[in-house]
Coordinates of C-alpha atoms in Angstrom, one line a residue:
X21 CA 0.0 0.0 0.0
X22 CA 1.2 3.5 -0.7
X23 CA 3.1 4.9 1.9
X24 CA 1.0 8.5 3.2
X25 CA 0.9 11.4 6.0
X26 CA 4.1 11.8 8.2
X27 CA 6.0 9.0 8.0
X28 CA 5.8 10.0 4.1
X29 CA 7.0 13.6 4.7
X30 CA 9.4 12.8 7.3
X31 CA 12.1 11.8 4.7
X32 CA 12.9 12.5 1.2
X33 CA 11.2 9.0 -1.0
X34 CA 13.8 8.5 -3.4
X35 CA 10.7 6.4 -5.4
X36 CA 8.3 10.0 -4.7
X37 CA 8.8 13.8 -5.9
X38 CA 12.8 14.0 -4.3
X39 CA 10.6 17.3 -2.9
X40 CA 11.2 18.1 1.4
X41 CA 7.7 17.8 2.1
X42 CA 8.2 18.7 5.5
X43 CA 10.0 22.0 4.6
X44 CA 8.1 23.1 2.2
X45 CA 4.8 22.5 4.4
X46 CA 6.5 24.5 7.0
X47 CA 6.9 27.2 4.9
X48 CA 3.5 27.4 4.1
X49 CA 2.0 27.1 6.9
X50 CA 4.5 30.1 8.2
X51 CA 3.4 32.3 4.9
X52 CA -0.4 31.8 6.3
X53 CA 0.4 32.8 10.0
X54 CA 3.5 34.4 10.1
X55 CA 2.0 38.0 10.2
X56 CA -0.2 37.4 12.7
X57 CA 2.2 35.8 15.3
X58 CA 4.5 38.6 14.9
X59 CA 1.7 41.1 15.7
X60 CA 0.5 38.8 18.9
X61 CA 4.1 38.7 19.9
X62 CA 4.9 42.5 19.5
X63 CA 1.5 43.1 21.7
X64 CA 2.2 40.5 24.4
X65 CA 5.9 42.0 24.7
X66 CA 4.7 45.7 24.4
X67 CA 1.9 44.9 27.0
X68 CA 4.7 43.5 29.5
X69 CA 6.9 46.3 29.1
X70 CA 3.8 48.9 29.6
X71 CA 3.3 46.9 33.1
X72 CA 6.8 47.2 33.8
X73 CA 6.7 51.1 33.5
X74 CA 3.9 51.8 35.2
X75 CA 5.4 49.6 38.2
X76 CA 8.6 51.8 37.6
X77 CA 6.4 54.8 37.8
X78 CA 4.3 53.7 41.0
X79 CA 7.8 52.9 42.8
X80 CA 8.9 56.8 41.6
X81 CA 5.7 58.0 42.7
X82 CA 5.5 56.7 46.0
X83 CA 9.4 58.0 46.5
X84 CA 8.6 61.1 45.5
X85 CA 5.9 61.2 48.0
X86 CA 7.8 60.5 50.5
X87 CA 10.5 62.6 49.5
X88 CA 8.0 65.1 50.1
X89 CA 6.9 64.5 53.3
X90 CA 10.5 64.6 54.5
X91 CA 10.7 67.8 53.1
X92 CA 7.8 69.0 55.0
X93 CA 9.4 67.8 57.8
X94 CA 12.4 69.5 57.2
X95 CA 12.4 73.4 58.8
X96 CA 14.3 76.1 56.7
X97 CA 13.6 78.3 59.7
X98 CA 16.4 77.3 62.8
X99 CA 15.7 78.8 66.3
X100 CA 18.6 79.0 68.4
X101 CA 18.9 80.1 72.4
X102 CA 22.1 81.6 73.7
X103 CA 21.9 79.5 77.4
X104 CA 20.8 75.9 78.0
X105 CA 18.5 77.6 80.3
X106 CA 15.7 77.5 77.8
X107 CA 15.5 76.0 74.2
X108 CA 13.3 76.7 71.4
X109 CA 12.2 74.4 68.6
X110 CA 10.2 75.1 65.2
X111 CA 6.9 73.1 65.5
X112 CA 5.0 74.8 62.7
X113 CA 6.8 76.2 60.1
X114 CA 3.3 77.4 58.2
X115 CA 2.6 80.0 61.2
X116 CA 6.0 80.2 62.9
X117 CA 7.9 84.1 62.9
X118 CA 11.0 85.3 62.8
X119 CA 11.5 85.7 66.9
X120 CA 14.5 88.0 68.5
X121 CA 13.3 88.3 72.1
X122 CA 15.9 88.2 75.8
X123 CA 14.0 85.9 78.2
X124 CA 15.3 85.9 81.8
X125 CA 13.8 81.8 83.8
X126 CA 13.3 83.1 87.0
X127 CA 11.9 79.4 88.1
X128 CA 10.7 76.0 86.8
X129 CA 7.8 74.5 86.9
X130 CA 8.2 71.2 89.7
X131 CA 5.5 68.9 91.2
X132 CA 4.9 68.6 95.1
X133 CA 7.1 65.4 96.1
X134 CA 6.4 64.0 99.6
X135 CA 8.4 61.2 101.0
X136 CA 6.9 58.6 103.6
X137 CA 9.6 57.0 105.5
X138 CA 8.0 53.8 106.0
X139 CA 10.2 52.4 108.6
X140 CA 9.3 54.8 110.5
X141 CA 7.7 53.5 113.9
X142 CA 4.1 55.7 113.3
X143 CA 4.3 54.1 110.2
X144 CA 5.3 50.6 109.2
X145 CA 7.6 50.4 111.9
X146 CA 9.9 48.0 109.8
X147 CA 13.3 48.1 108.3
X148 CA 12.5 45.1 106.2
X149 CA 10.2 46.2 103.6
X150 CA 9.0 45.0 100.4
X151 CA 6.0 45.5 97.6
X152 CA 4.3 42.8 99.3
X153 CA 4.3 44.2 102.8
X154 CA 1.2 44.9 104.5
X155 CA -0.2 48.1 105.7
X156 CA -2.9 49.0 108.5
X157 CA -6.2 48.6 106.5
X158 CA -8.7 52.2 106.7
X159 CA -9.4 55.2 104.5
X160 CA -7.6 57.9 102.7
X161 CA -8.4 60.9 101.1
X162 CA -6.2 62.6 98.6
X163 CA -6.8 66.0 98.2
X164 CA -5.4 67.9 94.7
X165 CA -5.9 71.1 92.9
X166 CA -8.8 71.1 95.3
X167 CA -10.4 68.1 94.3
X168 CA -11.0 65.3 96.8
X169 CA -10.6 61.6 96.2
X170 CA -11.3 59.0 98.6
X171 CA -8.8 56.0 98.8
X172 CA -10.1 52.6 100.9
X173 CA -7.7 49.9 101.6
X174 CA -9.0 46.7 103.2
X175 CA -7.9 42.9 103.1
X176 CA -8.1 42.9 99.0
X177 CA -5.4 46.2 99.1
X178 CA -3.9 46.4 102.0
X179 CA 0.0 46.1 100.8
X180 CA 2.6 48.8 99.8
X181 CA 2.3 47.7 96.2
X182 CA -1.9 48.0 96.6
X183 CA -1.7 51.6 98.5
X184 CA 0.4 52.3 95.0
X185 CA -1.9 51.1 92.5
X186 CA -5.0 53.1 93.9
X187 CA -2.9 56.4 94.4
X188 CA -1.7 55.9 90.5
X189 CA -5.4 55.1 89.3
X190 CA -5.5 59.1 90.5
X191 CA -5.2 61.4 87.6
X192 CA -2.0 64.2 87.8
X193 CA -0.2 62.4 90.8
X194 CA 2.4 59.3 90.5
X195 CA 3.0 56.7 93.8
X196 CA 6.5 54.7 93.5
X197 CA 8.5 53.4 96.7
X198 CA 12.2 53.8 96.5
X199 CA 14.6 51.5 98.9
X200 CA 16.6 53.6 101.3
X201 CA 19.0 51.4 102.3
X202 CA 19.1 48.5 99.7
X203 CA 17.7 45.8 102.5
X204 CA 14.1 46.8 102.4
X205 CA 14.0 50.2 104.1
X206 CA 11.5 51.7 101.8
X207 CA 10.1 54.7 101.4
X208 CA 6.9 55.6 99.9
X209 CA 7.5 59.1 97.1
X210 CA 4.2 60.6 95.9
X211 CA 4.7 63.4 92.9
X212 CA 2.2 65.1 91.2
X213 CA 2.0 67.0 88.0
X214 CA 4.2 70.7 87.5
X215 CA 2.6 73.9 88.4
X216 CA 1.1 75.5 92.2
X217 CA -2.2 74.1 90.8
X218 CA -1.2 70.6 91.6
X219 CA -0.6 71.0 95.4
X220 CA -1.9 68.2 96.9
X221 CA -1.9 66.7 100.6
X222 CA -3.6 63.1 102.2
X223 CA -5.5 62.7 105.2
X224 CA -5.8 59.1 107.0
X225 CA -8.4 57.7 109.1
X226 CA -8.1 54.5 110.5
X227 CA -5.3 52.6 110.4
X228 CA -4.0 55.0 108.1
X229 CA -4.4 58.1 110.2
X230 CA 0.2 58.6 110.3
X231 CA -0.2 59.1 106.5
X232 CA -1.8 62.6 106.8
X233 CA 0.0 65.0 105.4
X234 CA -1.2 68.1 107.7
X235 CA 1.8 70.3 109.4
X236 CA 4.3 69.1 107.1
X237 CA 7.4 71.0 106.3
X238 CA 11.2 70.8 104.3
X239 CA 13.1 69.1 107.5
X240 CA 10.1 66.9 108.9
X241 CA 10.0 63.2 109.6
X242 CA 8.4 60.9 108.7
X243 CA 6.5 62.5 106.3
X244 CA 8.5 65.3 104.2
X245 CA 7.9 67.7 102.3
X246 CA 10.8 67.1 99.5
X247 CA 10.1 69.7 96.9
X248 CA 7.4 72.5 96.7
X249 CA 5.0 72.7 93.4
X250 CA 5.9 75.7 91.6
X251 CA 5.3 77.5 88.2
X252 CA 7.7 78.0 85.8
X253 CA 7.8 81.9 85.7
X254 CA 10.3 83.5 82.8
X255 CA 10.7 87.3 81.0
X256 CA 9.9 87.7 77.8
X257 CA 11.3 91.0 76.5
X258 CA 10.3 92.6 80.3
X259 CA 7.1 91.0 80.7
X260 CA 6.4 88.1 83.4
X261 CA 5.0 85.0 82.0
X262 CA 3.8 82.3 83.9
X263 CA 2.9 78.5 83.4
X264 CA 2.3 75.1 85.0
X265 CA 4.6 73.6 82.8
X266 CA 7.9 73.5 81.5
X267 CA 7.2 72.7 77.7
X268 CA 5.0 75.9 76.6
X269 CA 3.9 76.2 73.3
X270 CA 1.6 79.2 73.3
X271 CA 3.6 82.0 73.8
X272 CA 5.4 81.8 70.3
X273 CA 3.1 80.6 67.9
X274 CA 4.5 77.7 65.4
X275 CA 6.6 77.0 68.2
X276 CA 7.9 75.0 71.3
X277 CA 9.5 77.0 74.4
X278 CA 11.4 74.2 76.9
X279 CA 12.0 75.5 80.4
X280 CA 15.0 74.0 81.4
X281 CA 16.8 75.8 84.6
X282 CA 17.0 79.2 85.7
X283 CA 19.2 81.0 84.1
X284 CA 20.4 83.9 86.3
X285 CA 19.7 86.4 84.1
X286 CA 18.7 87.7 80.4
X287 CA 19.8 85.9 77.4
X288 CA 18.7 86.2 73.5
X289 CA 16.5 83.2 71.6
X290 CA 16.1 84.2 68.0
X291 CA 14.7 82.7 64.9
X292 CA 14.9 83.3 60.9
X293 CA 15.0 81.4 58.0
X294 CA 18.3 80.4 56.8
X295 CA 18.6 80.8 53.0
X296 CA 20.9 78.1 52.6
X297 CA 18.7 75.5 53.8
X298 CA 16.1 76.9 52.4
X299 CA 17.2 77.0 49.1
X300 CA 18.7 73.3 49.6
X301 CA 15.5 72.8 50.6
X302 CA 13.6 73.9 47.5
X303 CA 16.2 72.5 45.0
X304 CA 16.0 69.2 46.6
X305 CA 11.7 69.5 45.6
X306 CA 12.8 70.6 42.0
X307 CA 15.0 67.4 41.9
X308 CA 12.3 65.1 42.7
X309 CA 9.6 66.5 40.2
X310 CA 11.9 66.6 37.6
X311 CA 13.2 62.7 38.2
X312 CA 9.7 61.8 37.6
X313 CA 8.9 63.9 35.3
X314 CA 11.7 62.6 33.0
X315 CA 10.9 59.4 33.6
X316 CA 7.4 60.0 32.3
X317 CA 8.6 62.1 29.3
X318 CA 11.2 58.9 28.4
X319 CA 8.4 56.5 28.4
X320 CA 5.8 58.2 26.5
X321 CA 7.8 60.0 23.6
X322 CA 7.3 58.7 20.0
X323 CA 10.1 57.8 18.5
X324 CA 11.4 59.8 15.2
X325 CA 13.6 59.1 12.7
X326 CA 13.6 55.4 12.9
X327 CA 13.8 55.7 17.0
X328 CA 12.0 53.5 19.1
X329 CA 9.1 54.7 20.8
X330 CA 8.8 55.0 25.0
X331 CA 6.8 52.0 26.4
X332 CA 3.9 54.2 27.6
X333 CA 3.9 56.4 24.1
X334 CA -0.1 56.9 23.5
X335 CA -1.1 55.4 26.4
X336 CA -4.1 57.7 27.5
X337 CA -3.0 57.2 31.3
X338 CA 0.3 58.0 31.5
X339 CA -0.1 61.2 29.3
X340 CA -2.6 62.3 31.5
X341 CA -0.8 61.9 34.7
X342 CA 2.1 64.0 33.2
X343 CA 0.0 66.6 32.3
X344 CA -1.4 66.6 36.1
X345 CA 2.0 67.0 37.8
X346 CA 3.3 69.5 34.9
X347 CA 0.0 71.8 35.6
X348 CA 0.1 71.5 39.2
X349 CA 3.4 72.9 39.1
X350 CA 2.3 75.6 37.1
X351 CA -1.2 76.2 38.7
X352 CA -1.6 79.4 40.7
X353 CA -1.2 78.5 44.7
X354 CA -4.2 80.5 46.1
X355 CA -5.5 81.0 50.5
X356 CA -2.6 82.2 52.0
X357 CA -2.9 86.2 51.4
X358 CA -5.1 87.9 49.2
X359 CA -2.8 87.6 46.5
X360 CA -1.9 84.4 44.2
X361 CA 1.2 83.0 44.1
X362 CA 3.4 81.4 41.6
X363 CA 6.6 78.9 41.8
X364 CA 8.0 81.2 39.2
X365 CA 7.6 83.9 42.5
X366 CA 10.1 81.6 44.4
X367 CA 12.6 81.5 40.9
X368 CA 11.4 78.0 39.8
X369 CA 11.0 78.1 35.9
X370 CA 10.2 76.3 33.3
X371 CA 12.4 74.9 30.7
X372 CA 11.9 73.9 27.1
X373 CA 12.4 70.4 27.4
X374 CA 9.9 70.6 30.2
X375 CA 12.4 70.2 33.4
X376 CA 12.6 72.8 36.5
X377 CA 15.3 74.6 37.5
X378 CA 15.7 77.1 40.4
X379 CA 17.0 80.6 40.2
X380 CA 18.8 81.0 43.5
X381 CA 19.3 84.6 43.1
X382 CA 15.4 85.1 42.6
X383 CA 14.9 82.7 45.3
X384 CA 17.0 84.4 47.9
X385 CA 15.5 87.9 46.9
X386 CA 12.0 86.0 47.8
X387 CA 12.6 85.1 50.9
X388 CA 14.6 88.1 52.0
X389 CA 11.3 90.3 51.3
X390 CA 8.6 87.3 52.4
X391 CA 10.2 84.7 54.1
X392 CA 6.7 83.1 54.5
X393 CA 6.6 82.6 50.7
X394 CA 7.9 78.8 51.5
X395 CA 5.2 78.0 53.3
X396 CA 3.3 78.0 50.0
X397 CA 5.0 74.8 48.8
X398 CA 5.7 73.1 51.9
X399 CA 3.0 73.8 54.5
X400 CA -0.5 74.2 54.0
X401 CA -2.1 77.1 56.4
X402 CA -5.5 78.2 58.3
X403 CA -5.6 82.0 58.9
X404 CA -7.0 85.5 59.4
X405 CA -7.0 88.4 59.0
X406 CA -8.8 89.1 62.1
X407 CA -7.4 88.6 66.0
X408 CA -11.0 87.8 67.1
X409 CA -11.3 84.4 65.0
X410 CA -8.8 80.9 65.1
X411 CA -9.5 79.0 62.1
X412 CA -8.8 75.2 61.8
X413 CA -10.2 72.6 59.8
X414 CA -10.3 68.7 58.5
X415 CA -7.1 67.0 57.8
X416 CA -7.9 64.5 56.0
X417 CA -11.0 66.1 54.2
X418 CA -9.9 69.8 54.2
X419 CA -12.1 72.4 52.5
X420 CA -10.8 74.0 48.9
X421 CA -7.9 76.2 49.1
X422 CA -9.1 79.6 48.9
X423 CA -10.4 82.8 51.0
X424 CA -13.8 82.8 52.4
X425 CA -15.7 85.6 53.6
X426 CA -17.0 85.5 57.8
X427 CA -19.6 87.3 59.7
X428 CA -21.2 87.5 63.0
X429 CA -23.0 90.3 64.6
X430 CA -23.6 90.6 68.3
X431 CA -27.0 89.6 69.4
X432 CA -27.7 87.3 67.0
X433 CA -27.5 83.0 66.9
X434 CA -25.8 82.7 63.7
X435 CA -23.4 83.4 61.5
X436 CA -22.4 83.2 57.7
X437 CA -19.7 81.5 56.1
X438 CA -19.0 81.9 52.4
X439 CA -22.4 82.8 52.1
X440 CA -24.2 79.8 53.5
X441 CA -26.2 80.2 57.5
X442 CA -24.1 78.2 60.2
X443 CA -25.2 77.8 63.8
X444 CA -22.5 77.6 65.3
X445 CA -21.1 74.4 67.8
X446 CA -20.1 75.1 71.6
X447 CA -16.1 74.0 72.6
X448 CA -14.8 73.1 75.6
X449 CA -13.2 76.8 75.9
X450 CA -16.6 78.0 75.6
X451 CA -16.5 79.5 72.5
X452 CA -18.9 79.5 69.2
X453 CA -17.5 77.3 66.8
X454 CA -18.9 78.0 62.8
X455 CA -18.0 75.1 60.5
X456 CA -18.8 74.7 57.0
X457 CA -21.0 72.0 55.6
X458 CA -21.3 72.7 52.1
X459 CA -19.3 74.3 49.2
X460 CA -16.1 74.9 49.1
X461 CA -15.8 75.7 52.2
X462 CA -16.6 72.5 53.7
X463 CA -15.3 71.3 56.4
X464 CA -13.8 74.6 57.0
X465 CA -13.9 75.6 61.0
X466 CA -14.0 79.8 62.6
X467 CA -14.1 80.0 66.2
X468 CA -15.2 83.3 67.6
X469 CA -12.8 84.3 70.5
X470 CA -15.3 86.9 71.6
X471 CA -18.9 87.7 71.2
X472 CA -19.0 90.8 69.4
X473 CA -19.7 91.4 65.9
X474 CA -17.3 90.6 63.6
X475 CA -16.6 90.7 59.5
X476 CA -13.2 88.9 58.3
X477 CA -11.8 87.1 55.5
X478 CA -10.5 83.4 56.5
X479 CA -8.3 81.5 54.5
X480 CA -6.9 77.9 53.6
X481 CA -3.9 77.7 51.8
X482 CA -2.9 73.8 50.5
X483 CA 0.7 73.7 49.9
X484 CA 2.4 72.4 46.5
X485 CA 3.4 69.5 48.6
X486 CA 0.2 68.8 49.9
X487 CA -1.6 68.8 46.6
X488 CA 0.8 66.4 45.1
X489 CA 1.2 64.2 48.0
X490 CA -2.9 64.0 47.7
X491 CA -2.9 63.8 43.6
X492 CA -0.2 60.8 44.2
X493 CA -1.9 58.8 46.6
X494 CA -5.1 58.8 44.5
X495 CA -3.6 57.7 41.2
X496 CA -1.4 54.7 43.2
X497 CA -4.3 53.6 45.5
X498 CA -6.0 50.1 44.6
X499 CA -8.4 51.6 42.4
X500 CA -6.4 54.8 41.1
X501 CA -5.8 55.0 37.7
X502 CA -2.0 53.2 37.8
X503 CA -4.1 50.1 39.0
X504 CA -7.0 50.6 36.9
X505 CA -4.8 50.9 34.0
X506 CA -2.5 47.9 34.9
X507 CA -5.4 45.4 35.2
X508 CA -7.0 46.2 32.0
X509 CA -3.2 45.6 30.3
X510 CA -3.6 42.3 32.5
X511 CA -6.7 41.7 30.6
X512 CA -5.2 42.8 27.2
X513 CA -3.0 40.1 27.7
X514 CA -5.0 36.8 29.0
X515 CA -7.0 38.1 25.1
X516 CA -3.8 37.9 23.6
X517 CA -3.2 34.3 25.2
X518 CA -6.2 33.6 23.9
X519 CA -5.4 35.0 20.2
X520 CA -2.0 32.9 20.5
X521 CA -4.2 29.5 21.5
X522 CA -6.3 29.9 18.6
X523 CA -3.2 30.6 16.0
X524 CA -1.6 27.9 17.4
X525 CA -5.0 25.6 16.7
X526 CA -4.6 27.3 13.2
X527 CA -1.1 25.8 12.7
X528 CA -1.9 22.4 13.7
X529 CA -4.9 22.3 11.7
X530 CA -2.9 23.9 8.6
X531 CA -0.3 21.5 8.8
X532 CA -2.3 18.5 9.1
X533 CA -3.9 19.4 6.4
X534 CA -1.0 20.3 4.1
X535 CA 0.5 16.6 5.5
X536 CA -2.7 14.8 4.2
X537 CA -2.4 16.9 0.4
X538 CA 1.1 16.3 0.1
X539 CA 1.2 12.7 1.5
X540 CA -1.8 11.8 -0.9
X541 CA 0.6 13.9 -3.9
X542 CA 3.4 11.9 -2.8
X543 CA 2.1 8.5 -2.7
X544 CA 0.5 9.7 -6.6
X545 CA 3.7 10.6 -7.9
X546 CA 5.5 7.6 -5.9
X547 CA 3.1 5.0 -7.9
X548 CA 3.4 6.6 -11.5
X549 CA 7.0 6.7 -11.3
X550 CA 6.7 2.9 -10.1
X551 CA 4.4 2.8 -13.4
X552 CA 7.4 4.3 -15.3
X553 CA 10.3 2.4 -14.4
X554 CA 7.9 -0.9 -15.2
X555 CA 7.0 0.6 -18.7
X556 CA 10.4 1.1 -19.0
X557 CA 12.0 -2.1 -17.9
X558 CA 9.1 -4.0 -20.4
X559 CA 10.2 -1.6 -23.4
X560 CA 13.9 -2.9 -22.8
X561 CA 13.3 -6.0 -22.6
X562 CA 11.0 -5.8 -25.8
X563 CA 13.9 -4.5 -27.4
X564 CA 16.1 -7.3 -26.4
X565 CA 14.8 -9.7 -27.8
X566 CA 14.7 -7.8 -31.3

């Protein structure tokens, strides 16, 4: 039987055509589909490397952001203190001044500290102490900043380490024992909170009547009175300013003043912004748009003159998220005065190949006449123009940058916020609290210091910083545009998988059917030129026998 199919086309048949069956059904087959698995591979590999850059980009993104952040974090302004007296430290650059005052610490703020000498004979009448010792079971009532609470020990409490627990369940005061003598000669150290406010004493009844406090003094035993409360009391420029604590923080706005001894007499604490670090500052944020930027403007460029194109080039996505970070940079930066402000006011500009670059001469000369103008890029601001009204609002859903108009007249319940009828909220200072709950100015909070009638403008100011640290974590988020973009690639290419199955269905069932043609050809021409060489091995013998 004639030989067919693969086995046939396998080999050359020296008795068939002498024709490579198997090559030349190879190359058809690869004429028929040889266009369309180079245009499934090209997708599949330009789909990969789309995925690959917008991974790249989220990892740039997501630096940058944090870039930023440490950038906020970063003060321009450095307050310095001529005497370890007092320090001073930048806590909000957005409303901090430039401060040149002399401050004389006249005291720091302490806490009352009374010691109990529990060995004492009135009291535990032991040199042999421990946690677990037992005290005389009765009542106690402590008595601070003139508020009384009562204290009862009885067989569930009645241990040092019990008479502890409930003192330290009191808010402002702190119980602790401290051994004396190293072999259990303990004695029992109350301390409340800084400032004469916190004055506190005890009085026992009971078995506890040796722990009152009454008659106390400096040299007494065995209940003494180891340190006063006081108030730490300083100068500022002359005037005498008192507190209960030692870290103040509203006597300079935008920042921290730490009492830390007393200092004998006057000495300078000053603050400014230092142009160096300010301007390292800024450059550092120019760097850091521009490396993504750049990125962005490599990967979506069409190529010319036989270049290659960038990996993102057309994608809708990419080019719009280019066109957000090169328009917020050129935006106007409004709520922080009733002007609008520009990065080209700080000397940033931009360049025809679409980078930033700094102008450190313009820069300096910015700062030197507003040295708040930083503030604009790096810390988003609440204020005023009136000394009657504090203005706050959400941080994580702030109101839209911008100045809002305020009023309030005496007498009446309400008051109107950028045109829109509040009544206003009570706080725990007592004041009327208006807070927007539409419109822009959502969110948006004005409390009145004073009842009297009063017209301002109040303002929100979003920094550059802000806006892009915001714009940033929207686009990366898990259903931002990056992701929303990189799934639907994902789903470009389980099609194109699906495109390559049925190609590849194509090419078997192309080649099995060119193998079943050529075989049935082959085994043809195989039996006529078996035909032949019998015609022609009769026709010589025929001639033979002539």
């Amino acid at each position: 039987m004639a030989e067919t199919g693969t086995n046939l086309i396998s080999s050359i048949n020296k008795s068939g055509s002498g024709v490579d069956l198997g090559k030349l059904v190879e190359g058809l087959v690869a004429a028929e589909t040889t266009v369309k698995q180079s245009a499934i591979t090209k997708k599949v590999e330009a789909a990969n490397l789309q995925i690959s850059s917008f991974g790249q980009l989220k990892t740039k993104l997501n630096s940058f952001s944090s870039a930023l952040e440490t950038l906020e974090n970063t003060n321009a302004r450095t307050a310095t203190s001529a005497s370890n007296a007092a320090t001073l430290t930048v806590t909000n650059e957005a409303v901090a001044k430039d401060i040149n005052a002399n401050i004389d610490v006249i005291s720091v703020a302490k806490g009352q500290v009374v010691t109990f000498d529990l060995t004492d004979g009135s009291l535990l009448a032991s040199s042999s102490l421990s946690a677990s010792s037992t005290i005389p079971q009765g009542s106690l009532t402590l008595t601070l900043a003139g508020v009384n609470t009562a204290i009862t020990i009885d067989s569930t409490n009645n241990t040092v380490q019990g008479l502890i627990n409930e003192i330290n369940e009191i808010s402002g005061i702190q119980a602790s024992f401290v051994d004396a003598t190293g072999s259990g000669g303990l004695a029992l150290v109350l301390k409340s909170d800084t400032g004469t406010t916190n004055t506190f004493s005890l009085s026992g009844s009971g078995g506890l009547s040796a722990f009152t406090t009454t008659g106390m003094t400096e040299n007494s035993s065995p209940i003494t009175l180891s340190v006063a409360a006081t108030n730490a009391v300083f100068d500022v420029d002359g005037l005498t300013v008192t507190r209960a604590v030692n870290s103040i923080t509203d006597v300079f706005e935008g920042y921290k003043l730490d009492i830390n001894a007393v200092s004998g007499g006057e000495f300078n604490i000053a603050s400014a912004v230092v142009s160096t670090d300010a301007r390292d500052r800024m450059q550092s944020f120019v760097d850091n748009i521009n490396e993504v930027k750049t990125f962005l403007q490599t990967e979506t460029k069409r190529g010319h003159d036989g270049a290659e194109d960038g990996s993102l080039a057309g994608d809708a996505t990419a080019a719009q998220i280019l066109r957000e970070i090169k328009a917020l940079t050129t935006r106007e930066i409004v709520g922080y005065s009733n002007e609008s402000y520009y990065l080209a006011n700080l000397g940033v500009q931009t360049e025809r190949d679409g980078s930033l670059t700094l102008d450190t001469s313009k820069f300096e000369a910015a700062l030197a006449t507003n040295p708040d103008l930083l503030n604009v890029v790096f810390a988003s601001k609440y204020s005023t123009d009136n000394d009657n009204l504090k203005v706050t609002g959400s941080e994580n859903y702030p109101p839209v940058a911008g100045s809002y108009s305020f009023s309030f007249t005496h007498g009446d319940s309400n008051g109107t916020l950028n045109g829109e009828t509040l009544t206003p909220a009570e706080n725990s200072a007592g004041n009327q609290v208006f807070t927007g709950s539409s419109g822009n100015a959502k969110n948006l909070s004005v409390e009145l210091l004073s009842n009297i009638t009063t017209s301002a403008t109040v303002r929100y100011g979003q920094s550059l910083a802000d806006k892009l640290q915001k714009y940033i974590s929207d686009i990366t988020s898990s259903s931002g545009s990056i992701n929303l973009r990189t799934t639907a690639i994902n789903q470009n290419l389980s099609d194109y998988t699906d495109e390559q199955t049925d190609l590849d269905t194509k090419i078997e069932a192309l080649t099995a059917s060119y193998n079943e043609k050529f075989g049935a050809m082959e085994a043809l021409v195989t039996q006529l030129n078996k035909t032949g060489e019998y015609l022609t091995s009769l026709m010589d013998a025929w001639n033979k026998k002539d």
